[in-house]
Structure formats: structure tokens, C-alpha cells
Tab-separated table of C-alpha atoms and ligand atoms in Angstrom:
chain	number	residue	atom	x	y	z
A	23	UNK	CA	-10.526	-24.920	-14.860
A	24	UNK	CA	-11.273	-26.617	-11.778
A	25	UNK	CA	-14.174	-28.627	-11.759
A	26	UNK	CA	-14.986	-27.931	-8.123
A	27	UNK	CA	-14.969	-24.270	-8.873
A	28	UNK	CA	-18.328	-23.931	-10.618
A	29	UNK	CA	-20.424	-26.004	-12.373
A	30	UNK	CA	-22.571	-24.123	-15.517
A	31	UNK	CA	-21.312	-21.022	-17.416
A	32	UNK	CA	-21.800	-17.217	-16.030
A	33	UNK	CA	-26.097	-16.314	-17.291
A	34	UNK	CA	-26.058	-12.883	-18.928
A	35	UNK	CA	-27.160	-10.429	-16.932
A	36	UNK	CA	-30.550	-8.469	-17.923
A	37	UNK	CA	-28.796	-6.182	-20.492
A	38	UNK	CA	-27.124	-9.619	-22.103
A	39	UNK	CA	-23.792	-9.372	-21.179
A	40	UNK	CA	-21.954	-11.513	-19.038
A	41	UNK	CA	-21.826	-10.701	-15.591
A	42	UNK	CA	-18.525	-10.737	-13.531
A	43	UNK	CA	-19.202	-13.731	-11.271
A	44	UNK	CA	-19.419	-17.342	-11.952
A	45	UNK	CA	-23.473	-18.297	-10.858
A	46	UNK	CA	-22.970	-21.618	-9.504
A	47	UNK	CA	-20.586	-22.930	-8.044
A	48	UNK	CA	-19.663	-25.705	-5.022
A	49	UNK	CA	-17.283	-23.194	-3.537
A	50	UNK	CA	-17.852	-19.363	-2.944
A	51	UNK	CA	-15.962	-16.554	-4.616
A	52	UNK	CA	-12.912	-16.334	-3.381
A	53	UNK	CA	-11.985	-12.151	-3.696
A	54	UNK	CA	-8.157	-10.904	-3.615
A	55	UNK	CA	-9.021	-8.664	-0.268
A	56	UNK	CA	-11.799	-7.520	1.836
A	57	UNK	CA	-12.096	-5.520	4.884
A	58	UNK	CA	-13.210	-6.964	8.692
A	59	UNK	CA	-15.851	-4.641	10.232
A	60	UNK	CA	-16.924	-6.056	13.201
A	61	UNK	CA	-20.630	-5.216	14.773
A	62	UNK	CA	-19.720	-2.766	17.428
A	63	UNK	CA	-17.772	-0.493	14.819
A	64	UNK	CA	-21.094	-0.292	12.770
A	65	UNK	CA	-22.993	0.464	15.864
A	66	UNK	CA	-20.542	2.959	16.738
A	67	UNK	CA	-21.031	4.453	13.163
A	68	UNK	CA	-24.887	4.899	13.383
A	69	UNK	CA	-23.993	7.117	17.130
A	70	UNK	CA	-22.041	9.446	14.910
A	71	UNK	CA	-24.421	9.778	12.283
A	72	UNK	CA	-27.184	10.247	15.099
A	73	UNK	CA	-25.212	12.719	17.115
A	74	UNK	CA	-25.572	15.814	14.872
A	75	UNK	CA	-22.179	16.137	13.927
A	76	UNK	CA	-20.627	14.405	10.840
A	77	UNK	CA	-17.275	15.858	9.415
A	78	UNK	CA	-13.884	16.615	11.881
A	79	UNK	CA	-14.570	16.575	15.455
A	80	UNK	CA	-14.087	14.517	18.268
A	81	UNK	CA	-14.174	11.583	16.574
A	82	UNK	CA	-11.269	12.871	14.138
A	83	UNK	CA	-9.780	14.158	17.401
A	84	UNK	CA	-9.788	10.792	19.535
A	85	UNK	CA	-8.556	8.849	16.595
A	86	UNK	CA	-5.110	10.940	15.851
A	87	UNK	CA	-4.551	10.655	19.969
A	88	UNK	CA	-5.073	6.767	19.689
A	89	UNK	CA	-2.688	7.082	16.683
A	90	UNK	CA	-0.244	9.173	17.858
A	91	UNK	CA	-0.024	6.239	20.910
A	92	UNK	CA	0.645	4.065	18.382
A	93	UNK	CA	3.649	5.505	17.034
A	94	UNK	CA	4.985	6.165	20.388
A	95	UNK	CA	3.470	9.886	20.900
A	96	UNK	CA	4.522	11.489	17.654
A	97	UNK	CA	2.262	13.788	16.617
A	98	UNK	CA	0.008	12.458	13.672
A	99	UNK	CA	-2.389	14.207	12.048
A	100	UNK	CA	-5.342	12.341	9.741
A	101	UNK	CA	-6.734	13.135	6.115
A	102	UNK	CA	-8.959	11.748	3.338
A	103	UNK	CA	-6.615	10.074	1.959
A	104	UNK	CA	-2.712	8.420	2.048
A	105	UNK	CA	-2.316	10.413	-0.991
A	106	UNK	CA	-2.569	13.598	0.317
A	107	UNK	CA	-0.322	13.129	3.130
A	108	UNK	CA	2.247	12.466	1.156
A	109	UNK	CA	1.756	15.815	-0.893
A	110	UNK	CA	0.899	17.901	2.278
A	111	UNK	CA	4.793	16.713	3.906
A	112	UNK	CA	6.295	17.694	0.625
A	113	UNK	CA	4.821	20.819	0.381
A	114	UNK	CA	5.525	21.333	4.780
A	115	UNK	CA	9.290	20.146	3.328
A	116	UNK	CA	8.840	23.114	0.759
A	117	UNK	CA	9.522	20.705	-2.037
A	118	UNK	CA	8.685	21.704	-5.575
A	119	UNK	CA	9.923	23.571	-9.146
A	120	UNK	CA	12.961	22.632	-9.774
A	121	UNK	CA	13.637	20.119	-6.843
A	122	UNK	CA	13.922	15.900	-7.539
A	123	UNK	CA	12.704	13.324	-5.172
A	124	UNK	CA	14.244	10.078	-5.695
A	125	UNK	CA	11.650	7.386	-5.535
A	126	UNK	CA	10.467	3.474	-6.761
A	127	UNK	CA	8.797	2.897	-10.124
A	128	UNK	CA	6.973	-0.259	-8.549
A	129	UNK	CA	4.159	1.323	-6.528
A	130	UNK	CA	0.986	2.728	-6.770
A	131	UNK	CA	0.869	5.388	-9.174
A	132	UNK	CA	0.493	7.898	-6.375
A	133	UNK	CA	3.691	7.607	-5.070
A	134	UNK	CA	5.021	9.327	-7.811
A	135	UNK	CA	1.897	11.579	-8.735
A	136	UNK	CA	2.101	13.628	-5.529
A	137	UNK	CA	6.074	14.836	-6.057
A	138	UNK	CA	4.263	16.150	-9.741
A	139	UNK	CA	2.044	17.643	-7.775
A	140	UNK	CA	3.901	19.675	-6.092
A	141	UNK	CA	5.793	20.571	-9.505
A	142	UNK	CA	8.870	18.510	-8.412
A	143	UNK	CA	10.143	15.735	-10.348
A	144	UNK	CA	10.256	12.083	-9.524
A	145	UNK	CA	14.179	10.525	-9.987
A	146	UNK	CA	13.234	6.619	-10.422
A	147	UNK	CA	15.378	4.024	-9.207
A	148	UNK	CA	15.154	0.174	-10.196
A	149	UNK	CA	14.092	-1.794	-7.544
A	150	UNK	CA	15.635	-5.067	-5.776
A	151	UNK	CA	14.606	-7.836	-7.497
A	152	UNK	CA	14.226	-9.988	-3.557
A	153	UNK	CA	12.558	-7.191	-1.391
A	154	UNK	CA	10.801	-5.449	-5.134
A	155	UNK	CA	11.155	-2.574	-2.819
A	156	UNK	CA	13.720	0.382	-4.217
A	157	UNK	CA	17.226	-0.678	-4.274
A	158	UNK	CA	19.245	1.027	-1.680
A	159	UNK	CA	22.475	0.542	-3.394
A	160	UNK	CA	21.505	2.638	-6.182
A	161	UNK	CA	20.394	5.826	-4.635
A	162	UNK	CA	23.065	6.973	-3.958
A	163	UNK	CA	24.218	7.570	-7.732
A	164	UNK	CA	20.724	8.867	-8.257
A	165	UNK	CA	21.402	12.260	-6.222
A	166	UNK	CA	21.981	15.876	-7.672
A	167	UNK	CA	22.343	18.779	-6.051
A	168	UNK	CA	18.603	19.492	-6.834
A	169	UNK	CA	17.705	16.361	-4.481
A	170	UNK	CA	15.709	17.098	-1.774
A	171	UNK	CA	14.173	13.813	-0.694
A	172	UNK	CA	13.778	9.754	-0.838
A	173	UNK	CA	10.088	8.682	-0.887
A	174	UNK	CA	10.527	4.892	-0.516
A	175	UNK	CA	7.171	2.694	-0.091
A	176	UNK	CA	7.358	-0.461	1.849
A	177	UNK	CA	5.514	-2.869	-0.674
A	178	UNK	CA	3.419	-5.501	0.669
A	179	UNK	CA	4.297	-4.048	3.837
A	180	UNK	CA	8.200	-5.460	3.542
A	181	UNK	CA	9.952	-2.290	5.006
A	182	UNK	CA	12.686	-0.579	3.532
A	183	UNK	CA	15.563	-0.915	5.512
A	184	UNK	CA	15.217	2.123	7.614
A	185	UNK	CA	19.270	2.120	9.055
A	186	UNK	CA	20.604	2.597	5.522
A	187	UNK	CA	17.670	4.679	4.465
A	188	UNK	CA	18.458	7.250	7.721
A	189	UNK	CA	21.961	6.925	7.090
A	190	UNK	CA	21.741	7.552	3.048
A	191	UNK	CA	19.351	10.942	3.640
A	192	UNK	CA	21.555	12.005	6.763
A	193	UNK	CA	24.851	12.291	4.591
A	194	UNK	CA	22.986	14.091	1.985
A	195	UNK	CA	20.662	16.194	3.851
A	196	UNK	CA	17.960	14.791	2.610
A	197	UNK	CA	13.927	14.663	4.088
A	198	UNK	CA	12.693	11.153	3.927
A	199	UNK	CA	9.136	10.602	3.483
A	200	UNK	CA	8.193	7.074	3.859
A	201	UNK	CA	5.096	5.665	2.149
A	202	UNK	CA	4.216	3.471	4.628
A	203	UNK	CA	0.575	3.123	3.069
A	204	UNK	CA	0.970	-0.457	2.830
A	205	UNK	CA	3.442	-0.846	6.422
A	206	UNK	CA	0.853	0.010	8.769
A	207	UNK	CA	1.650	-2.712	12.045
A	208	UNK	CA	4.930	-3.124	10.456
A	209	UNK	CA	8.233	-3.564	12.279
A	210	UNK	CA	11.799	-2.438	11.649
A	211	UNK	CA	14.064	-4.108	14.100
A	212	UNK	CA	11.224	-4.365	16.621
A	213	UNK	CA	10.218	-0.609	15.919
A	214	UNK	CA	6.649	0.009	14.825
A	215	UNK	CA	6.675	2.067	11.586
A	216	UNK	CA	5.349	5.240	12.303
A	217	UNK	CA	7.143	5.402	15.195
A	218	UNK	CA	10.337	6.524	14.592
A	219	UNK	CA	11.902	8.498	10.792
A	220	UNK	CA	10.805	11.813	9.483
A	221	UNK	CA	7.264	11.770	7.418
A	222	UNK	CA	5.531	8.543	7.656
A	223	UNK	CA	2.396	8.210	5.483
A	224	UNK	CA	-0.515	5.456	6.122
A	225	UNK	CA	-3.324	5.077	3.872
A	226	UNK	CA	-6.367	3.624	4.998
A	227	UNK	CA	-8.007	2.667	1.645
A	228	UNK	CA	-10.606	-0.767	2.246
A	229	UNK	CA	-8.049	-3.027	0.501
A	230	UNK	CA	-5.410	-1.918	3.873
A	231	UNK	CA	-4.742	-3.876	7.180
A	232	UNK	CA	-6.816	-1.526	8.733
A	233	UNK	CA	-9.456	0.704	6.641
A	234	UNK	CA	-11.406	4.242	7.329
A	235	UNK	CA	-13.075	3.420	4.354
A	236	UNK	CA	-11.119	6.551	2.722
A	237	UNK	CA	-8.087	7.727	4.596
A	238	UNK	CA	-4.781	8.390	5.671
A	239	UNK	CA	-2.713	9.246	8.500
A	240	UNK	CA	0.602	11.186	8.485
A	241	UNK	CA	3.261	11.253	11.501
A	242	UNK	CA	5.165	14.664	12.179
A	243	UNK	CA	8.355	15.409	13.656
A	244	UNK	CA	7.286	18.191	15.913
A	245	UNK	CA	4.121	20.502	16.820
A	246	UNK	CA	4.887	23.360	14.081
A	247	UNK	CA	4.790	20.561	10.982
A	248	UNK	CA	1.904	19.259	12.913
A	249	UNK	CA	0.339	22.569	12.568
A	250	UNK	CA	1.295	23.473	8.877
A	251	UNK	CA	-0.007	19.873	8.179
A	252	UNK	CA	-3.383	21.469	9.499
A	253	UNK	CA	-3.752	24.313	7.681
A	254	UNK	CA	-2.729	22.141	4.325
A	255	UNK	CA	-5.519	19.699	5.549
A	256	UNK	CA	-8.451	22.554	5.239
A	257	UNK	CA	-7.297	25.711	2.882
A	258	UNK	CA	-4.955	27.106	4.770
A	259	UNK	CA	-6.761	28.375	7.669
A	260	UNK	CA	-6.134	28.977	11.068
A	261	UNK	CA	-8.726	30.054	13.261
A	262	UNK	CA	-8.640	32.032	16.886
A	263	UNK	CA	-10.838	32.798	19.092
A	264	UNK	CA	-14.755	32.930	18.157
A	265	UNK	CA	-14.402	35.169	15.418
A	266	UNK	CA	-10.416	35.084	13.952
A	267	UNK	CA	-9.679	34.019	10.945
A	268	UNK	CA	-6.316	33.923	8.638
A	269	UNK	CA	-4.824	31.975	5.753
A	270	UNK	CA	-1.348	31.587	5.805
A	271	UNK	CA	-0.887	28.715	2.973
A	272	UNK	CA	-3.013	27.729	0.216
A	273	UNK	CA	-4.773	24.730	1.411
A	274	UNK	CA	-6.831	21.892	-0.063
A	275	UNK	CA	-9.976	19.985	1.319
A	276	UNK	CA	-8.497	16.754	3.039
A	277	UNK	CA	-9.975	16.593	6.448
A	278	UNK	CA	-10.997	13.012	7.247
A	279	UNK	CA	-15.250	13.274	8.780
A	280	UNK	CA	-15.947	11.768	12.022
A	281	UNK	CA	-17.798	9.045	10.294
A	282	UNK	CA	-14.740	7.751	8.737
A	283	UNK	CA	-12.720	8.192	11.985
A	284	UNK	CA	-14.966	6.214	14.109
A	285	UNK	CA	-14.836	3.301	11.546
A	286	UNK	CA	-11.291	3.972	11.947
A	287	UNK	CA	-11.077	3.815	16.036
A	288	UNK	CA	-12.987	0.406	15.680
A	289	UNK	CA	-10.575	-0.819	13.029
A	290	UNK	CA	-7.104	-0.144	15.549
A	291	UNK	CA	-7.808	-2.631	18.444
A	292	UNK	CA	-7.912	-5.355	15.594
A	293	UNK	CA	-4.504	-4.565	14.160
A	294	UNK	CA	-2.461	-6.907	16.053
A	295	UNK	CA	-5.200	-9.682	14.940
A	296	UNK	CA	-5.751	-9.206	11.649
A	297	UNK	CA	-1.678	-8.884	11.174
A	298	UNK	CA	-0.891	-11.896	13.141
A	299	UNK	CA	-3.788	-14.298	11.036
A	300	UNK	CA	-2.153	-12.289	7.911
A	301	UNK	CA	1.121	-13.943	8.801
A	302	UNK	CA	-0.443	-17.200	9.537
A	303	UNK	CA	-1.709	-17.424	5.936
A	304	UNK	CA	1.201	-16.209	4.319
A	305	UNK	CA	3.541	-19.075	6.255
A	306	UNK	CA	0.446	-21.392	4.931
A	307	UNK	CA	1.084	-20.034	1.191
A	308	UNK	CA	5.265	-20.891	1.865
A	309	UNK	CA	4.333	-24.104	3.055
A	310	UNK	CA	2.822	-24.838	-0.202
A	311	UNK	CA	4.604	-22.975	-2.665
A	312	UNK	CA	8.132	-23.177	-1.146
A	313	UNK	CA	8.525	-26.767	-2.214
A	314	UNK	CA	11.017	-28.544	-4.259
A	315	UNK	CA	7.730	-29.080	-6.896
A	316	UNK	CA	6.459	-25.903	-7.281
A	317	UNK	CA	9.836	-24.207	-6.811
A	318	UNK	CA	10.509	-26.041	-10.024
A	319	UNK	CA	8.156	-24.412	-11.843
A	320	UNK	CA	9.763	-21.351	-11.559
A	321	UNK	CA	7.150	-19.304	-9.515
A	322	UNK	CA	9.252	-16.421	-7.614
A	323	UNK	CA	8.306	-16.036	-4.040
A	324	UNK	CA	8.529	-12.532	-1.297
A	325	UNK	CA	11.194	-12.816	1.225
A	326	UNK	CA	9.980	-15.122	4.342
A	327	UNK	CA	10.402	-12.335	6.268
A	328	UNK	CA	7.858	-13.499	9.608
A	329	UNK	CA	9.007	-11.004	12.033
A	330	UNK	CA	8.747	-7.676	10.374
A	331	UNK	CA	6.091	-7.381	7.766
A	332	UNK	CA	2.454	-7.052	8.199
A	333	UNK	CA	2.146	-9.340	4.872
A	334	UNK	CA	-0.497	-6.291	3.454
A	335	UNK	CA	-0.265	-8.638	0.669
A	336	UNK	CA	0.990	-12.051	-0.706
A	337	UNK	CA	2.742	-11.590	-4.379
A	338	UNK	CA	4.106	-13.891	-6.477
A	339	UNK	CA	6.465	-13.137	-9.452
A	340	UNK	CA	4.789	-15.425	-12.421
A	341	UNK	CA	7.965	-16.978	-14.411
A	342	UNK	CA	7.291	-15.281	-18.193
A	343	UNK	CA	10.342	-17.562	-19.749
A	344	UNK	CA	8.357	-20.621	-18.638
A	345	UNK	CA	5.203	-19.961	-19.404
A	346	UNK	CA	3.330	-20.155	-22.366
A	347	UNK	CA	0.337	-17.794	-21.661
A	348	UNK	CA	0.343	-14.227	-20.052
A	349	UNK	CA	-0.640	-13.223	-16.595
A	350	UNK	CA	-3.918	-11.706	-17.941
A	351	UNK	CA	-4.451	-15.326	-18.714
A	352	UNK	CA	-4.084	-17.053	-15.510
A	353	UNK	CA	-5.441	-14.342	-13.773
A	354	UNK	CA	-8.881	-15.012	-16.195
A	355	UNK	CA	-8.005	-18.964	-15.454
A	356	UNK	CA	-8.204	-18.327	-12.019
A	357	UNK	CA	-11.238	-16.023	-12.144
A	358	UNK	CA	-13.311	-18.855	-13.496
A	359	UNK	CA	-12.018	-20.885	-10.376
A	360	UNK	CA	-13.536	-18.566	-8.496
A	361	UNK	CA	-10.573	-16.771	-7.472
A	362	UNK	CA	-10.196	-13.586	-7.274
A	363	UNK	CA	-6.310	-11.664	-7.639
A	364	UNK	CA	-4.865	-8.259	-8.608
A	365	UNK	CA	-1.496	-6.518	-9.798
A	366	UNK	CA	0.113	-4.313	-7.866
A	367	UNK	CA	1.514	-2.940	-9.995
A	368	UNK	CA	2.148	-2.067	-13.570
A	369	UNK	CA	5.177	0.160	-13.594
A	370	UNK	CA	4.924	3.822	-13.181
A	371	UNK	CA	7.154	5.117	-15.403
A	372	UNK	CA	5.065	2.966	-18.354
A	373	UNK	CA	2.171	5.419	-18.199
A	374	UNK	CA	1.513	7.596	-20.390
A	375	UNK	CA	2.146	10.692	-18.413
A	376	UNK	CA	5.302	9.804	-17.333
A	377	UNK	CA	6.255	8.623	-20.702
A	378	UNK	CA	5.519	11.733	-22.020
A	379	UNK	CA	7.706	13.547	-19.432
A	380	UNK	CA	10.915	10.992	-20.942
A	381	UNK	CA	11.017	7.894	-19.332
A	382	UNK	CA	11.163	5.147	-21.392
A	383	UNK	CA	10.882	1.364	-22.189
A	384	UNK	CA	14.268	-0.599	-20.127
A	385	UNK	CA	15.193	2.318	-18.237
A	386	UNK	CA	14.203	0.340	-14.775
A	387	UNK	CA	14.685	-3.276	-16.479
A	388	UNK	CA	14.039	-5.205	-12.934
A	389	UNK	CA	11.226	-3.163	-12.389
A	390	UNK	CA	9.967	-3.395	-15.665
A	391	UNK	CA	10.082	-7.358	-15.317
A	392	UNK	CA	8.856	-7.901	-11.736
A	393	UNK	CA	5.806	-5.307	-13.169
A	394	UNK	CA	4.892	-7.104	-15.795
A	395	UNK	CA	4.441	-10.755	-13.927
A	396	UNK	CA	3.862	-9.884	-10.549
A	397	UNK	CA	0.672	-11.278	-9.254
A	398	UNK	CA	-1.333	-10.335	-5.852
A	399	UNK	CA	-2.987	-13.729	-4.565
A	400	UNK	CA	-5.405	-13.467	-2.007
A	401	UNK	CA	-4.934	-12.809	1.667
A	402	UNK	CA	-7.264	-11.225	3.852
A	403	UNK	CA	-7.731	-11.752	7.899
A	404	UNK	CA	-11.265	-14.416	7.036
A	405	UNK	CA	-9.220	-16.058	5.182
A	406	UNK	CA	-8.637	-20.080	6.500
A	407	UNK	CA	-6.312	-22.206	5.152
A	408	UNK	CA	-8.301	-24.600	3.103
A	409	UNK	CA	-8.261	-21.575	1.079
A	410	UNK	CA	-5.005	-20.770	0.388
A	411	UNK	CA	-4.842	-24.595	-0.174
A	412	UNK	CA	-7.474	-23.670	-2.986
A	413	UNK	CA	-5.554	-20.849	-4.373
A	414	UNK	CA	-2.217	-22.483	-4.487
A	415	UNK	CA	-3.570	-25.791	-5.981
A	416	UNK	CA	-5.801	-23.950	-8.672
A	417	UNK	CA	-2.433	-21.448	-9.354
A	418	UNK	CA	0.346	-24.722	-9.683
A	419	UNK	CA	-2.709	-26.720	-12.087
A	420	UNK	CA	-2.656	-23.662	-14.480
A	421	UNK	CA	1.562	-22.976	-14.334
A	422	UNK	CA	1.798	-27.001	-14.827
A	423	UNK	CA	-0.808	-26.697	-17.532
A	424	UNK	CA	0.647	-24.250	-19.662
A	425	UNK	CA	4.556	-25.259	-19.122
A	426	UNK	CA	6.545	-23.850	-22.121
B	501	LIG	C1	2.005	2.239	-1.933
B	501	LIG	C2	0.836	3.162	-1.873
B	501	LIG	N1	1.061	4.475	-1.864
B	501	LIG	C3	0.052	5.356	-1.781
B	501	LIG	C4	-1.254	4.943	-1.701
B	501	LIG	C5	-2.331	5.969	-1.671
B	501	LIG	O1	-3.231	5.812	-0.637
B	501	LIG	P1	-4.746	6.284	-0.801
B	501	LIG	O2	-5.393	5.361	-1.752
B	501	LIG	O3	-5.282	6.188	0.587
B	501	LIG	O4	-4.711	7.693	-1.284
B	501	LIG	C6	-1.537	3.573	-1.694
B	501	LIG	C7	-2.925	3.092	-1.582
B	501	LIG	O5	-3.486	2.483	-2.411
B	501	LIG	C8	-0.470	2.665	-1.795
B	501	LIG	O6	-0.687	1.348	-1.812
């Protein structure tokens, strides 16, 4: 442990037990992620909850039009979540019994959840161990006649190349629906994401480039998706003039409230900024850990990719052979350092659900290995570089330490 990092043990808290956070220490705690609300988007937030009205309205209304501008005036509609978008364009695909999707086991488990949702089944395909993102070069073998769509996520906000991708689901007339939670301010080729495909999905969880606190965003192809994606958003209905009401689908409850959408419009105009000091940091990190030393401790780095990702995150692949403790390990080693970090994530087919529906131990070995030693550092737009100096010196004392 570093000395800087804290000087006396953690005090129990009143009920005795330890609490999470070292007490004193020289420097502060350093968390994985956190959000950037500025002043004027919590002033904005107090008008809507003065105004008298609190869930969808114009609020909702003014941030899909600001959205939709953003991906070059598709239409986008917003909801409570990224997870629901991604069910709601399955379900406006009419995907479900007895259909596949063919998707990545390394994501968050909600990738995969929604296509069970809809009572379709997930086809897994091992990932590239460079990009960690689903191997292209596999899909192919991965489709049956009861295929009906690719759900690939951009992770860390490394997009999936989107000419093979197009060219893949155009040969087998298949839907694509990107999960793009992570890609928001993303480029492909100088395209934003969002602004071009079939279904893209955004989530807008706190731990995003840009948050609603809860929240997602999906982009449509044309005005009747845009419509069905509606009635999914709020049981099915569809209203007309003062009185008219019908339900035409069976609907859920995943309108976004104003509230959220206002911290959302204040979050937008900060995109380019918080993406552009993301990138500075993560060149900072390669300064430091792409280096004939640390290189040679056997620390696997993403691809240097500067032009196109919004570097949503900074992951390392720990190197198991070499090391003599497990992740859980560093990551505690680096918690007492006052650094916090995160795994994203543990892969999906592993769980217990999906075990139980057949998957299985080395059926996505890459995956499997990437899952079990990949390692989120921190990287958030606050972030300077004296801390990333902090995080890669405290992370190369405990490899170097613990050398097998
Ligand atoms: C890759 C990926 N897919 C889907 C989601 C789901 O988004 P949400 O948490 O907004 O439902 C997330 C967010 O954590 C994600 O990172």
C-alpha cells in the first residue's frame, strides 16, 4: 500500500463494522467514475420541479428534438432506461419465441437479458481479444435460419465496425440493433453513432458520458417505428383528440419525466468536452502504461484508437499467468490506495440463468479470459493527470509486487 494514500486504518462505523472508505488520508478518494453537473443544469432542475409539471412533457419533448439533431434528424425517441430501448426495438422488429439474436457475452448483463425478454434466445459469439468487442469474423457461422438480428455493444465506447456489421446483416436480412449505451459521442469513420444504422440504443445511467440520472435514448428508422416505440414506451396507448383512447400493443411504463430530461438537456452541450478531456486522460494512461517497463509486466492495453471512441472507459486486461494474486486482490490493494475501480464485466453466459439455459464453462474461451481479468481504472471528465499518474503508479507497484 502506498504510504501517501492514507495514513491510520478505516474506524468502524457506529454499528462496528468497517466502513468503505479509508478516514485519513493525504490524498482524496479517488472513485472509478462520477458524473459532471454543472450549476445551471441544477437550477434548471428546481424550474421543472416548480413549474407544476413533473413526468413527459416539454421537457421530454425538447430533449428528443435536441437528440434527434444530434444524430442528424433521425427520429429518437427517450425512455427510463437503455435497457428498455433495446427490448422496445426488438419487440417493434417483432422478435421473439422461437427467433435467435446473435450477440457478445462481454457486456452488461442486459444486453442479453432483453432478447429473453422478449422470449428470443441470445446466440453468443466470442469476442476479439484487441477490440473485446464481438468478433465479426465469427458471426457469420453463428446464423440459422431462425436469426433475426445482431445486437453488438460498442464496449468502452470502441465501436463495432459498422461497414462489416451493415454488410454481414444486409446479406442475411438481418435487423441490427446496436447497443450503443456506452458509444454515445462516438465516431465511425467520422459518423456520429446514432446517426446512421438501424436501432441505436444510448443509455444514460450516471456512470455514462452524459447522464439523465436514469435513461435512455433510442434512434428509429422512420416515423411509424417512432410511433410503435411510443406506444411500447407507455402501455400501448395512443390517444386522439380530448377524449380518444386505444391500445394497440401491450405496453410497459418507460417514459423518461421531465425532471430527468432537463438534467439531460444540460448534460448535451458538454458532450464534446467531457469526450475530448476523456481522450486526454486516456492518451495520459498510454503514456504511462505503453512503455517498454510496464509493457513487460504483461498488463494488456485497449486499442489507441484517438479518433473514434469516446473512451466511456479505460480497461486494462490484468495478466493472470504472471501474477500471483487475483484481481479481487489488487482491486482491494488499490482500494486501500484510495482508488477506486470496477469490472465490466464478468461474462454473461457464467450466470446462473444463462447457465441454466446450457451455456457452459469454455464455450467463449477469449471471453471467458478477458472476463475474468479485465479491470475498469478510473476516468472521468475532473479527472487531471496527476491522477492517472496516481493510478498507474499505485497499479505497476502492486503488478511488480506480486510478480509470479
Ligand atoms: C453495454 C450496456 N448495455 C446496456 C446497458 C443498460 O443501460 P441502462 O442501465 O440505462 O438500462 C448498459 C448500462 O449500464 C451498458 O453499459
Amino acid at each position: 500500500m502506498s504510504a501517501a494514500a492514507r495514513t491510520e486504518p478505516n474506524p468502524p462505523s457506529s454499528d462496528g463494522r468497517a466502513t468503505a472508505e479509508p478516514a485519513e488520508r493525504v490524498l482524496p478518494f479517488l472513485p472509478m467514475t462520477r458524473p459532471a453537473i454543472d450549476e445551471e443544469t441544477i437550477v434548471g432542475v428546481a424550474d421543472v420541479l416548480r413549474s407544476g409539471w413533473l413526468t413527459s412533457g416539454p421537457k421530454v419533448k425538447e430533449f428528443e428534438a435536441k437528440l434527434s439533431e444530434y444524430c442528424g434528424g433521425r427520429p429518437v425517441r427517450v425512455f427510463n432506461s437503455g435497457t428498455c430501448t433495446m427490448e422496445i426495438a426488438l419487440r417493434i422488429a417483432e422478435i421473439g419465441p422461437g427467433h435467435e439474436v446473435i450477440t457478445t457475452p462481454l457486456s452488461w448483463v442486459a444486453t442479453s437479458n432483453v432478447i429473453l425478454e422478449v422470449g428470443a434466445r441470445p446466440v453468443f459469439v466470442d469476442i476479439d481479444p484487441v477490440t473485446r468487442n464481438i468478433d465479426l469474423e465469427r458471426i457469420e457461422s453463428a446464423i440459422t435460419p431462425e436469426t433475426r438480428a445482431i445486437l453488438p455493444v460498442d464496449l468502452a465506447g470502441l465501436p463495432v465496425d459498422r461497414d462489416r456489421l451493415r454488410g454481414i446483416a444486409t446479406q442475411h436480412h438481418l435487423r441490427i440493433i446496436e447497443d450503443a449505451a456506452q458509444s454515445f459521442g462516438s465516431l465511425w469513420r467520422g459518423r456520429r453513432i446514432g446517426s446512421f444504422g438501424d436501432f441505436v440504443s444510448f443509455s444514460f445511467h450516471p456512470n455514462k458520458n452524459i447522464t439523465t440520472i436514469e435513461g435512455g435514448a433510442l434512434v428509429l428508422n422512420d416515423e411509424r417505428e417512432a410511433k410503435l416505440a411510443e406506444q411500447y414506451r407507455l402501455q400501448g396507448v395512443v390517444r386522439t383528440g380530448f377524449d380518444g383512447m386505444e391500445v394497440e400493443v401491450v405496453g410497459g411504463k418507460f417514459n423518461l419525466t421531465d425532471v430527468a430530461a432537463r438534467v439531460g438537456l444540460g448534460q448535451l452541450p458538454h458532450l464534446q468536452e467531457f469526450n475530448t478531456k476523456r481522450r486526454e486522460l486516456a492518451r495520459n494512461y498510454f503514456d504511462l502504461l505503453d512503455t517498454p517497463d510496464a509493457r513487460a509486466l504483461g498488463l494488456e492495453l485497449p486499442p489507441a484508437d484517438f479518433e473514434q471512441t469516446n473512451w466511456h472507459m479505460f480497461q486494462v486486461v490484468l495478466p493472470e499467468e504472471r501474477l500471483a494474486i487475483k484481481r479481487a486482490e489488487v482491486m482491494a490493494l488499490l482500494h486501500a490506495a484510495g482508488i477506486g475501480t470496477g469490472v465490466h464485466y464478468p461474462a454473461i453466459h457464467r450466470f446462473a440463468v444463462y447457465q441454466r439455459l446450457g451455456w457452459k464453462e469454455g464455450d467463449f474461451p477469449i471471453a471467458e479470459r478477458v472476463c475474468r481479468n479485465i479491470l475498469t481504472l478510473p476516468l472521468f471528465p475532473a479527472m487531471t493527470r496527476a491522477d492517472v499518474n496516481r493510478v498507474v503508479h499505485e497499479l505497476l507497484t502492486i503488478l511488480a509486487a506480486h510478480r509470479k
